[in-house]
JSON list of C-alpha atoms in Angstrom, two decimals:
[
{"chain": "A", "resi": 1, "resn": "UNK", "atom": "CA", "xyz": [217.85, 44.92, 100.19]},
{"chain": "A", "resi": 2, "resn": "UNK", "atom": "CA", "xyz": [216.54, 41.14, 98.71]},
{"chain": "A", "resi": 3, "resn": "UNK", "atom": "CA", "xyz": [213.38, 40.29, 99.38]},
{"chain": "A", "resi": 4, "resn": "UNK", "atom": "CA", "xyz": [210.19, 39.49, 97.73]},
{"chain": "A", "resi": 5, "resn": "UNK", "atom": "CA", "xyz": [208.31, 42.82, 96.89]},
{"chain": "A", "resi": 6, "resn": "UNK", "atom": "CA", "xyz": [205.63, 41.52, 98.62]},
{"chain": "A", "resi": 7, "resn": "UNK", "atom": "CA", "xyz": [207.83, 41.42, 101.74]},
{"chain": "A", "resi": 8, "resn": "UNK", "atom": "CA", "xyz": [208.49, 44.89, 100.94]},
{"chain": "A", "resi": 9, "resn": "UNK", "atom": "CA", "xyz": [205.21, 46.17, 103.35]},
{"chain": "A", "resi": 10, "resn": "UNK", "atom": "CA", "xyz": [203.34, 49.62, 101.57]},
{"chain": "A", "resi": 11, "resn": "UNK", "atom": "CA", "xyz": [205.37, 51.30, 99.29]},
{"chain": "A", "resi": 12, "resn": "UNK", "atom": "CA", "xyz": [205.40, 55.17, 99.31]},
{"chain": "A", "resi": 13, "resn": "UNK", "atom": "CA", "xyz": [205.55, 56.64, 96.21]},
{"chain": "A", "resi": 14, "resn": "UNK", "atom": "CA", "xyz": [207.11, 60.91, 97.22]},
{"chain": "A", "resi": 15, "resn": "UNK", "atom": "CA", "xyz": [206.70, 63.21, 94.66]},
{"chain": "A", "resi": 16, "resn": "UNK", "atom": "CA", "xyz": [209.86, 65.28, 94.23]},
{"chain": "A", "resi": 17, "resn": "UNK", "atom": "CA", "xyz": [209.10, 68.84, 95.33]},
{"chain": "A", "resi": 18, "resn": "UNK", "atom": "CA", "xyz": [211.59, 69.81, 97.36]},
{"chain": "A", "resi": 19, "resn": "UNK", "atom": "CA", "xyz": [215.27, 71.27, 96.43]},
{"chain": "A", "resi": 20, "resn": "UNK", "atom": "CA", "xyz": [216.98, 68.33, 98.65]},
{"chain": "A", "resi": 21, "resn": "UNK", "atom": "CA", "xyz": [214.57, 65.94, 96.80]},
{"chain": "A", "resi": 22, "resn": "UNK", "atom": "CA", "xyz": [215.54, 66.99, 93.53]},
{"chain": "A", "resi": 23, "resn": "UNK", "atom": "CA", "xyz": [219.19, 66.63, 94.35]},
{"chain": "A", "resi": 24, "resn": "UNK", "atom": "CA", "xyz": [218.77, 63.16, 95.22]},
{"chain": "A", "resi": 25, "resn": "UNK", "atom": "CA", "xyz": [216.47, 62.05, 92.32]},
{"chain": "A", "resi": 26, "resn": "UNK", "atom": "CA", "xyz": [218.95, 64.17, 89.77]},
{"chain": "A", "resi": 27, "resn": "UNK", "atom": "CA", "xyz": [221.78, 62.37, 91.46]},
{"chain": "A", "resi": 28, "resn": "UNK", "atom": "CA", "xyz": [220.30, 58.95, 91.17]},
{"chain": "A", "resi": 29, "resn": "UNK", "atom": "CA", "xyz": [219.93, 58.97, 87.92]},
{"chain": "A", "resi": 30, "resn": "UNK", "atom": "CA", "xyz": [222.84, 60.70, 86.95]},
{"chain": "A", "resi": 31, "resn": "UNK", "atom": "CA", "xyz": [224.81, 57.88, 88.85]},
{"chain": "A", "resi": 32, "resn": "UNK", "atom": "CA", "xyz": [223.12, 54.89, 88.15]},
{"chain": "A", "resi": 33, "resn": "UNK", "atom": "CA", "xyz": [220.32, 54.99, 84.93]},
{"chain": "A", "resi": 34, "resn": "UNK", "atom": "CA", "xyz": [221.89, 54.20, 81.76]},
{"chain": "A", "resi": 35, "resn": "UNK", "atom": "CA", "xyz": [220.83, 57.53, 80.12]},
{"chain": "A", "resi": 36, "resn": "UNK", "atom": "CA", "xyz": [221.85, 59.79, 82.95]},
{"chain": "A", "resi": 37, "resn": "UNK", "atom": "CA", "xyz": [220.00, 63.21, 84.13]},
{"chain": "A", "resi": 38, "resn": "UNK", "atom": "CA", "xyz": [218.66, 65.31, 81.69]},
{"chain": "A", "resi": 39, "resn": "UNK", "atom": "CA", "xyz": [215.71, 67.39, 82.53]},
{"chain": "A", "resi": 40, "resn": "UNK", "atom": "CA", "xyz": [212.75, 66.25, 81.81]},
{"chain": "A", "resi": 41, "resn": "UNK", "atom": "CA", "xyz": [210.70, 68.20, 78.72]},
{"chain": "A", "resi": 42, "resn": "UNK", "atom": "CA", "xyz": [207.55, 70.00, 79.41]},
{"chain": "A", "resi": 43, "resn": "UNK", "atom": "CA", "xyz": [204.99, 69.09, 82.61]},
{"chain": "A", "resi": 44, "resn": "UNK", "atom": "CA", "xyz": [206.35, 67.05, 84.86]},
{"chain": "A", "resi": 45, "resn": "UNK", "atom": "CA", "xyz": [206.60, 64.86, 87.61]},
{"chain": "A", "resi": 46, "resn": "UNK", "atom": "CA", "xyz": [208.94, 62.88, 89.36]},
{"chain": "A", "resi": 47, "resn": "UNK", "atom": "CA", "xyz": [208.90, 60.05, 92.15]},
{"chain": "A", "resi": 48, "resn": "UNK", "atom": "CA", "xyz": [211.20, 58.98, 95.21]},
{"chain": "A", "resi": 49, "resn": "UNK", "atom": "CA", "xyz": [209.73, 55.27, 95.85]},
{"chain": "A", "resi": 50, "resn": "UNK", "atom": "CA", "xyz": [210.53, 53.88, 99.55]},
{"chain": "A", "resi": 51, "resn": "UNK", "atom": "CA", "xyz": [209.33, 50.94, 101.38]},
{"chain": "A", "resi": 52, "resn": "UNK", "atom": "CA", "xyz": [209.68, 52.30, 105.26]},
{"chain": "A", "resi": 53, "resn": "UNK", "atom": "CA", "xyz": [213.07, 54.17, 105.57]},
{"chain": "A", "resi": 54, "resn": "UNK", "atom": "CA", "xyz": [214.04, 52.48, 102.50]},
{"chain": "A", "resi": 55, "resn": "UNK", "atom": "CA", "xyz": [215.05, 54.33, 99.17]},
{"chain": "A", "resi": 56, "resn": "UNK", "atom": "CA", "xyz": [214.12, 51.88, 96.81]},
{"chain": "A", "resi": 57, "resn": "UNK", "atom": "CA", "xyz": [213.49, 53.41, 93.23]},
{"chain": "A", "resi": 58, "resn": "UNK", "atom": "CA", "xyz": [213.35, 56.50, 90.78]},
{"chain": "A", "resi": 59, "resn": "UNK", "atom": "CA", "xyz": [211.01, 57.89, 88.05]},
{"chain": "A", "resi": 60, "resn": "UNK", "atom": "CA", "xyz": [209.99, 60.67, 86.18]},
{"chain": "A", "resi": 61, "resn": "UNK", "atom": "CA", "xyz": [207.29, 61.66, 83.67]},
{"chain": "A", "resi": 62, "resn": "UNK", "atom": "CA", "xyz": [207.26, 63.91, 81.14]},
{"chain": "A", "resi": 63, "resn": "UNK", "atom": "CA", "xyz": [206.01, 65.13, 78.09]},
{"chain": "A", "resi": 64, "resn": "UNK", "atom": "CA", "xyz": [204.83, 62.97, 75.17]},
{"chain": "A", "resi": 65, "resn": "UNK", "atom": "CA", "xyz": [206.88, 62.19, 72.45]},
{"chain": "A", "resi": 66, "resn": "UNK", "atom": "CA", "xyz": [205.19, 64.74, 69.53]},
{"chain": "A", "resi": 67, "resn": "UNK", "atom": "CA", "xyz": [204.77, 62.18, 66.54]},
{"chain": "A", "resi": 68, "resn": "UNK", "atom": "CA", "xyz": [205.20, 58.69, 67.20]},
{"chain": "A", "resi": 69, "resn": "UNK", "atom": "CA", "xyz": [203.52, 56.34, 64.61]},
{"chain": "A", "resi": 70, "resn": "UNK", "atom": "CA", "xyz": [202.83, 53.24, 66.33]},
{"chain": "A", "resi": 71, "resn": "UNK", "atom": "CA", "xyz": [201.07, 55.19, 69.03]},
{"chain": "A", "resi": 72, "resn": "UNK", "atom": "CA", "xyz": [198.86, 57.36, 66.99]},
{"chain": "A", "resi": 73, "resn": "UNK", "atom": "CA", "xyz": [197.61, 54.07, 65.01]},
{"chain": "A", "resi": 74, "resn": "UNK", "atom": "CA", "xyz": [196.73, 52.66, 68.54]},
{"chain": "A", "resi": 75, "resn": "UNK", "atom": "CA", "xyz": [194.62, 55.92, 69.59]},
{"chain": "A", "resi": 76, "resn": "UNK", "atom": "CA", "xyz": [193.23, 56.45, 66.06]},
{"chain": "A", "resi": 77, "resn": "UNK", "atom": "CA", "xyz": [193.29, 59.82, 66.09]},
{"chain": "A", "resi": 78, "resn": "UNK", "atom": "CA", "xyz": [193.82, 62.83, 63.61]},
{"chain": "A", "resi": 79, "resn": "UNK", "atom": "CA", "xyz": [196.83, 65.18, 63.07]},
{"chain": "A", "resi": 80, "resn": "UNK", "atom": "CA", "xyz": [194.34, 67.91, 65.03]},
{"chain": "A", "resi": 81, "resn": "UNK", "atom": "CA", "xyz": [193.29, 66.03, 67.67]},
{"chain": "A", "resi": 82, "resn": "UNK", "atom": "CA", "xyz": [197.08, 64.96, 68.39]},
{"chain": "A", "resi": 83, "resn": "UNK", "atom": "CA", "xyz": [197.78, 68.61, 68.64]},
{"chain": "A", "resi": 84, "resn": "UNK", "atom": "CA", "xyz": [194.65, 69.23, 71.12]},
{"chain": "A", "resi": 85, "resn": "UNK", "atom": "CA", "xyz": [195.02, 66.45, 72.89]},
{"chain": "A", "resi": 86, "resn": "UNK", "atom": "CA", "xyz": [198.96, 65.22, 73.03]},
{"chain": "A", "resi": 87, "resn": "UNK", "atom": "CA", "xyz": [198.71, 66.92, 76.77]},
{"chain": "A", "resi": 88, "resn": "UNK", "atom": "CA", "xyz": [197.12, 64.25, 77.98]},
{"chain": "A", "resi": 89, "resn": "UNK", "atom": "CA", "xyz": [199.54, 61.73, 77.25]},
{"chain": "A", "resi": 90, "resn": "UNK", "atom": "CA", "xyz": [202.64, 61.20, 79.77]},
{"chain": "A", "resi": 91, "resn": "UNK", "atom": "CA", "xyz": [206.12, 60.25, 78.61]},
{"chain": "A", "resi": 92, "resn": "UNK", "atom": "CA", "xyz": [207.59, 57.99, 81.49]},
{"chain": "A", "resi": 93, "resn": "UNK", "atom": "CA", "xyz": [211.10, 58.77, 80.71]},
{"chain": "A", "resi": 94, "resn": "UNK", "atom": "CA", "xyz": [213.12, 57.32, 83.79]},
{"chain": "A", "resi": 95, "resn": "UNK", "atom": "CA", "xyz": [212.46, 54.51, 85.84]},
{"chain": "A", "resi": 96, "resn": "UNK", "atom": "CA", "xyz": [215.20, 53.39, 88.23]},
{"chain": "A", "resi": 97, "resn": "UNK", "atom": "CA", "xyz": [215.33, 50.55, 90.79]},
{"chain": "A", "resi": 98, "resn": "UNK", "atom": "CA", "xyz": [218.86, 51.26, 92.67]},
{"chain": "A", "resi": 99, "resn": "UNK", "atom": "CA", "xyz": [221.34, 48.89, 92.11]},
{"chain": "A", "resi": 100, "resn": "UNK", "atom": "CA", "xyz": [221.31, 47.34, 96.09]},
{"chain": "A", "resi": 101, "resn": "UNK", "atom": "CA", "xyz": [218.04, 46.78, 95.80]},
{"chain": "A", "resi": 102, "resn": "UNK", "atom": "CA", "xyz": [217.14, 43.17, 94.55]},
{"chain": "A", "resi": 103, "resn": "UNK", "atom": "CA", "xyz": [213.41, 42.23, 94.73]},
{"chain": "A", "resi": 104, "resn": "UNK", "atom": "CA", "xyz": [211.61, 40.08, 92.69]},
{"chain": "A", "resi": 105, "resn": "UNK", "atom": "CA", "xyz": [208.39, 41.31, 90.86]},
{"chain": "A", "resi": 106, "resn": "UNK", "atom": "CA", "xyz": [209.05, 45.05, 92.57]},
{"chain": "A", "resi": 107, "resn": "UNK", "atom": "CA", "xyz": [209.31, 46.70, 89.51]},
{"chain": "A", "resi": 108, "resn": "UNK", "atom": "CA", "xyz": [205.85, 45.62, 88.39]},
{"chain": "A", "resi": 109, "resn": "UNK", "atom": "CA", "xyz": [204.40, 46.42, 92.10]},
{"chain": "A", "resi": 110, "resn": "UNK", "atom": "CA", "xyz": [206.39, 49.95, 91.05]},
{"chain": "A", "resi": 111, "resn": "UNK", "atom": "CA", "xyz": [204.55, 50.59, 87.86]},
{"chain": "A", "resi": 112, "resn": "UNK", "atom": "CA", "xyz": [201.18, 49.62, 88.86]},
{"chain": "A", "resi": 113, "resn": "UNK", "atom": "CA", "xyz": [201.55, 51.87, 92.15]},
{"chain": "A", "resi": 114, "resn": "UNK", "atom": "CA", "xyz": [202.59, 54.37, 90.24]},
{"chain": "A", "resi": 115, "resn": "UNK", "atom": "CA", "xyz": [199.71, 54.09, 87.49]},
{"chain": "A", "resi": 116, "resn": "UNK", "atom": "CA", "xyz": [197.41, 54.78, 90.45]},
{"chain": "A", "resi": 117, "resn": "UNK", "atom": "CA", "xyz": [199.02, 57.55, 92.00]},
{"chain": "A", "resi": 118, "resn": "UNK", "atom": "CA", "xyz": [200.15, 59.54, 88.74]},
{"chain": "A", "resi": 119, "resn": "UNK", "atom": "CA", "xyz": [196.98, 61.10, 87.95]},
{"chain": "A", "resi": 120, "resn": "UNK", "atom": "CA", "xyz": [196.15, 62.58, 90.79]},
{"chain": "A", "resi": 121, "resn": "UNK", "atom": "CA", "xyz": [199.20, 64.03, 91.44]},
{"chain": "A", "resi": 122, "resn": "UNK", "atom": "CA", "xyz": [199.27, 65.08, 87.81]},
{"chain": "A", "resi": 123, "resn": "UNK", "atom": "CA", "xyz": [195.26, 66.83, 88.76]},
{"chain": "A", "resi": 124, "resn": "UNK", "atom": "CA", "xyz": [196.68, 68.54, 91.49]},
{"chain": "A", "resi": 125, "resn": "UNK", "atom": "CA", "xyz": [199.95, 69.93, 89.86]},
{"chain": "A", "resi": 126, "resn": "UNK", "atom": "CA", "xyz": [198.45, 70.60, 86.23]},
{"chain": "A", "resi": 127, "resn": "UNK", "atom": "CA", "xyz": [194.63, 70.88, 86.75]},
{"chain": "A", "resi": 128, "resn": "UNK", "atom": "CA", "xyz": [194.12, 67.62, 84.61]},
{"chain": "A", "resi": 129, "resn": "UNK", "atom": "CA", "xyz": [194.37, 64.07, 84.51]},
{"chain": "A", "resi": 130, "resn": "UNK", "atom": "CA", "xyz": [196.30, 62.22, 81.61]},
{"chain": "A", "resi": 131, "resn": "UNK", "atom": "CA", "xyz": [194.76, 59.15, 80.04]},
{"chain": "A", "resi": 132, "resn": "UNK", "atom": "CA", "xyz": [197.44, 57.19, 79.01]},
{"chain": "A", "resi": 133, "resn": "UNK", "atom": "CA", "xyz": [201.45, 56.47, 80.10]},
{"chain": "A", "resi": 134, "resn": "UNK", "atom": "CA", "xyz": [204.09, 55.70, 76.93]},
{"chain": "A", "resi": 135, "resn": "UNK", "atom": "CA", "xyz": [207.57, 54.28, 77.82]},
{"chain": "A", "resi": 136, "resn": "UNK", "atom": "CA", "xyz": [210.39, 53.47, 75.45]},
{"chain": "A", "resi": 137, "resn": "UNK", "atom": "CA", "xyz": [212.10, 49.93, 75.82]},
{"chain": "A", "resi": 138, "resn": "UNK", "atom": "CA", "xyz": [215.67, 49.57, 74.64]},
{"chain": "A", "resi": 139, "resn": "UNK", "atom": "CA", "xyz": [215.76, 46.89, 72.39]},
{"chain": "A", "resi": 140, "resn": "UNK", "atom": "CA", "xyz": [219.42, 44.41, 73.15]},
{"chain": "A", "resi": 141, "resn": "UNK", "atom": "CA", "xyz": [219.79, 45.90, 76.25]},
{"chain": "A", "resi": 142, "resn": "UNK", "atom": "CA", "xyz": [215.75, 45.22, 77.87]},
{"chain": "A", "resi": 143, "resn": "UNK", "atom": "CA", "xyz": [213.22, 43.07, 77.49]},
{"chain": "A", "resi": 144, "resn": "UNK", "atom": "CA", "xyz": [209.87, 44.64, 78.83]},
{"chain": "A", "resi": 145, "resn": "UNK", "atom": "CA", "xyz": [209.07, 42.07, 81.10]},
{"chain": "A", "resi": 146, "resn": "UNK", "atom": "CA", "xyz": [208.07, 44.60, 84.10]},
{"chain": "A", "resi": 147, "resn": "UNK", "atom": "CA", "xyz": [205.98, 46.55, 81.46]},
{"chain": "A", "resi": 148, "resn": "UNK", "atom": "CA", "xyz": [204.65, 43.13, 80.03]},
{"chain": "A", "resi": 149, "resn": "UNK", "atom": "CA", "xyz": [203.90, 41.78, 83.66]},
{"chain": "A", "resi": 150, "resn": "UNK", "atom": "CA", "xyz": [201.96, 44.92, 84.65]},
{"chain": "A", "resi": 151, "resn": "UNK", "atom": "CA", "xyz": [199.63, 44.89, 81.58]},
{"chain": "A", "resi": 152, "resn": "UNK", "atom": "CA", "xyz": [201.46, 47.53, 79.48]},
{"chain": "A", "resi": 153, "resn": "UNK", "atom": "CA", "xyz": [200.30, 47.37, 75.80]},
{"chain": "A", "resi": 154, "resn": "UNK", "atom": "CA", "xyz": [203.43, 46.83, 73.04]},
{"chain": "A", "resi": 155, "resn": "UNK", "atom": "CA", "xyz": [202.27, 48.51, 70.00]},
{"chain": "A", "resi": 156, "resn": "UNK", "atom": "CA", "xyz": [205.66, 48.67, 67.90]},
{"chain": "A", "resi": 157, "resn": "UNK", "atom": "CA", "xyz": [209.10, 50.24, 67.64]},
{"chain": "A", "resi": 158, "resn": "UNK", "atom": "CA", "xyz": [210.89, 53.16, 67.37]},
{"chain": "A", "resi": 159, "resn": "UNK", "atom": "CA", "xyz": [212.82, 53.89, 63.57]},
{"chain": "A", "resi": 160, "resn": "UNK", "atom": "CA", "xyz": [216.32, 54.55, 65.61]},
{"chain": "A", "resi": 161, "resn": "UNK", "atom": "CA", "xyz": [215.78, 58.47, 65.50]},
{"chain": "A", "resi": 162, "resn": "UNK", "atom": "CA", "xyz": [215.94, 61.25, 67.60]},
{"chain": "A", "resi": 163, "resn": "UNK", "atom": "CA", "xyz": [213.04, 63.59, 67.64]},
{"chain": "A", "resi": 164, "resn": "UNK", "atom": "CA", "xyz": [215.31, 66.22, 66.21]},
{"chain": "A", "resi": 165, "resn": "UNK", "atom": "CA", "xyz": [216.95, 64.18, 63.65]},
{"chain": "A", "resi": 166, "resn": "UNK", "atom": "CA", "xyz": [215.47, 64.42, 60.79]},
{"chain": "A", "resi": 167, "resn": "UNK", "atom": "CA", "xyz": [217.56, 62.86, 57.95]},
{"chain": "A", "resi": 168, "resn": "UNK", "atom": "CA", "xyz": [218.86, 59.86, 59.84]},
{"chain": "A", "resi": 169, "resn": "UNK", "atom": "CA", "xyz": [222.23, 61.06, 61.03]},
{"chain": "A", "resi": 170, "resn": "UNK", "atom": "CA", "xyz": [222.46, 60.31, 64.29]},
{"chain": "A", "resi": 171, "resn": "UNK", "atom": "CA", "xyz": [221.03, 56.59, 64.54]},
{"chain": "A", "resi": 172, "resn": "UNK", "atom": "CA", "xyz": [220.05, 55.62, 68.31]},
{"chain": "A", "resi": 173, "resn": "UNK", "atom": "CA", "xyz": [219.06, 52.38, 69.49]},
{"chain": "A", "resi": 174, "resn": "UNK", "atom": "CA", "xyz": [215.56, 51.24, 68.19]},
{"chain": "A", "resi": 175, "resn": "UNK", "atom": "CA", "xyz": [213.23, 50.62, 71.08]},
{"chain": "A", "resi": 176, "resn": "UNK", "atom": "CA", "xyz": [209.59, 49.06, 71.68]},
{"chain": "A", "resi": 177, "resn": "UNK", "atom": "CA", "xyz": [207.30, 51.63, 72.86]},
{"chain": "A", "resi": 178, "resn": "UNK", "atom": "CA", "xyz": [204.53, 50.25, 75.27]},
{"chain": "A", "resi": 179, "resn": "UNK", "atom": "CA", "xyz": [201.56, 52.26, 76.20]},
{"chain": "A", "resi": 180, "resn": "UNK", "atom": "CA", "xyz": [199.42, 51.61, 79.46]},
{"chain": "A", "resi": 181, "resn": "UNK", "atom": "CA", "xyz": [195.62, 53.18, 79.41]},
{"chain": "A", "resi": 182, "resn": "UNK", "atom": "CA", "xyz": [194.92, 55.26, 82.99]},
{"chain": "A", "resi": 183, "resn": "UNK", "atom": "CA", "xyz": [191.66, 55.96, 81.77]},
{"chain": "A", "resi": 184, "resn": "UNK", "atom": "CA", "xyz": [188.72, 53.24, 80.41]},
{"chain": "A", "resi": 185, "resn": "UNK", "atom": "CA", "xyz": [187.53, 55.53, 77.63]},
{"chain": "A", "resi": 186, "resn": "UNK", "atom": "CA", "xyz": [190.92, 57.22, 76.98]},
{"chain": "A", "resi": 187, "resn": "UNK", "atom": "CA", "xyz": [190.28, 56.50, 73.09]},
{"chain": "A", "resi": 188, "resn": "UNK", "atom": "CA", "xyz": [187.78, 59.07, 73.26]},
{"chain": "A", "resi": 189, "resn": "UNK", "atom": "CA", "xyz": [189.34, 61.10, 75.12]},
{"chain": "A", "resi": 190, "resn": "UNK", "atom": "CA", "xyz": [191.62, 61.46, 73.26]},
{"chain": "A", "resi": 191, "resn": "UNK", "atom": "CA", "xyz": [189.86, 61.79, 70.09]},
{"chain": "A", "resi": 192, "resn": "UNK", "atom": "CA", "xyz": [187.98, 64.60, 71.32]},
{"chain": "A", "resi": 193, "resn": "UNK", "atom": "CA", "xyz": [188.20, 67.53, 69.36]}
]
């Protein structure tokens, strides 16, 4: 598929919810993201994106990173309102356009489609809405420019850890974590205590 994304038409963004779904989506990224399947940690949900007929994209959502510096500057909030309130921030942890598909400017039509339809979804399945999205950004091998292009908010880097390494044996890539607000007032929101 190469065309413009918007020559795309609607796209339909499926949450994965059935067994045949979750086949494809864990195949898909097993075959074709960078990181491969894992499950995803904690609440969850997970997209099948099509335009028509057409299979066009994969993501999933998860939970939060736990501590993460550069994002708990941004929010301003304490060590106790992290704890209270770290549900209602959503890891995306996968985000997959397949590899026939070439379409300029679809992956920021993706993420801002997405950023609509995620909460809702997230209402329905969990019985809240999250107030803010956090992705992680390979540094050397990504640039952002999706995340940049749909107004996602750079606010620094990984250290290269794991969040079960603590003493710095097993170095991983340092990324650029980008945060995008769902929520006008998610600041207080998440301050709340």
């Amino acid at each position: 598929i190469t065309l413009p994304a918007g020559a795309l038409g609607e796209l339909l963004f499926r949450p994965v919810n059935t067994r045949k779904d979750s086949s494809l989506w864990n195949e898909l990224i097993e075959r074709y993201h960078y990181l491969g399947y894992k499950p995803l940690p904690g609440a969850q949900i997970r997209y099948l994106v099509f335009s028509g007929p057409h299979l066009l994209a994969a993501l999933g959502f998860g939970a939060a990173a736990w501590a993460l510096a550069p994002r708990d500057r941004f929010i301003g909030w304490t060590a106790e309102q992290r704890v209270q309130n770290l549900h209602l921030v959503v890891n995306h942890a996968r985000f997959l356009i397949l590899p026939w598909v070439s379409s300029q400017n679809l992956a920021s039509r993706v993420l801002a489609g997405v950023a609509r339809r995620l909460p809702k979804d997230w209402q329905t399945r969990y019985g809240y809405q999250p107030v803010l999205l956090e992705t992680f950004v390979e540094q050397g091998r990504f640039h952002g420019t999706c995340y940049r292009a749909g107004n996602w908010i750079q606010v620094g880097q990984t250290q290269g850890r794991g969040k079960l390494d603590r003493h710095t044996r097993y170095p991983l890539p340092v990324k650029d974590i980008f945060l995008y607000p769902l929520h006008k007032r998610f600041r207080r929101e998440l301050r709340t205590s």
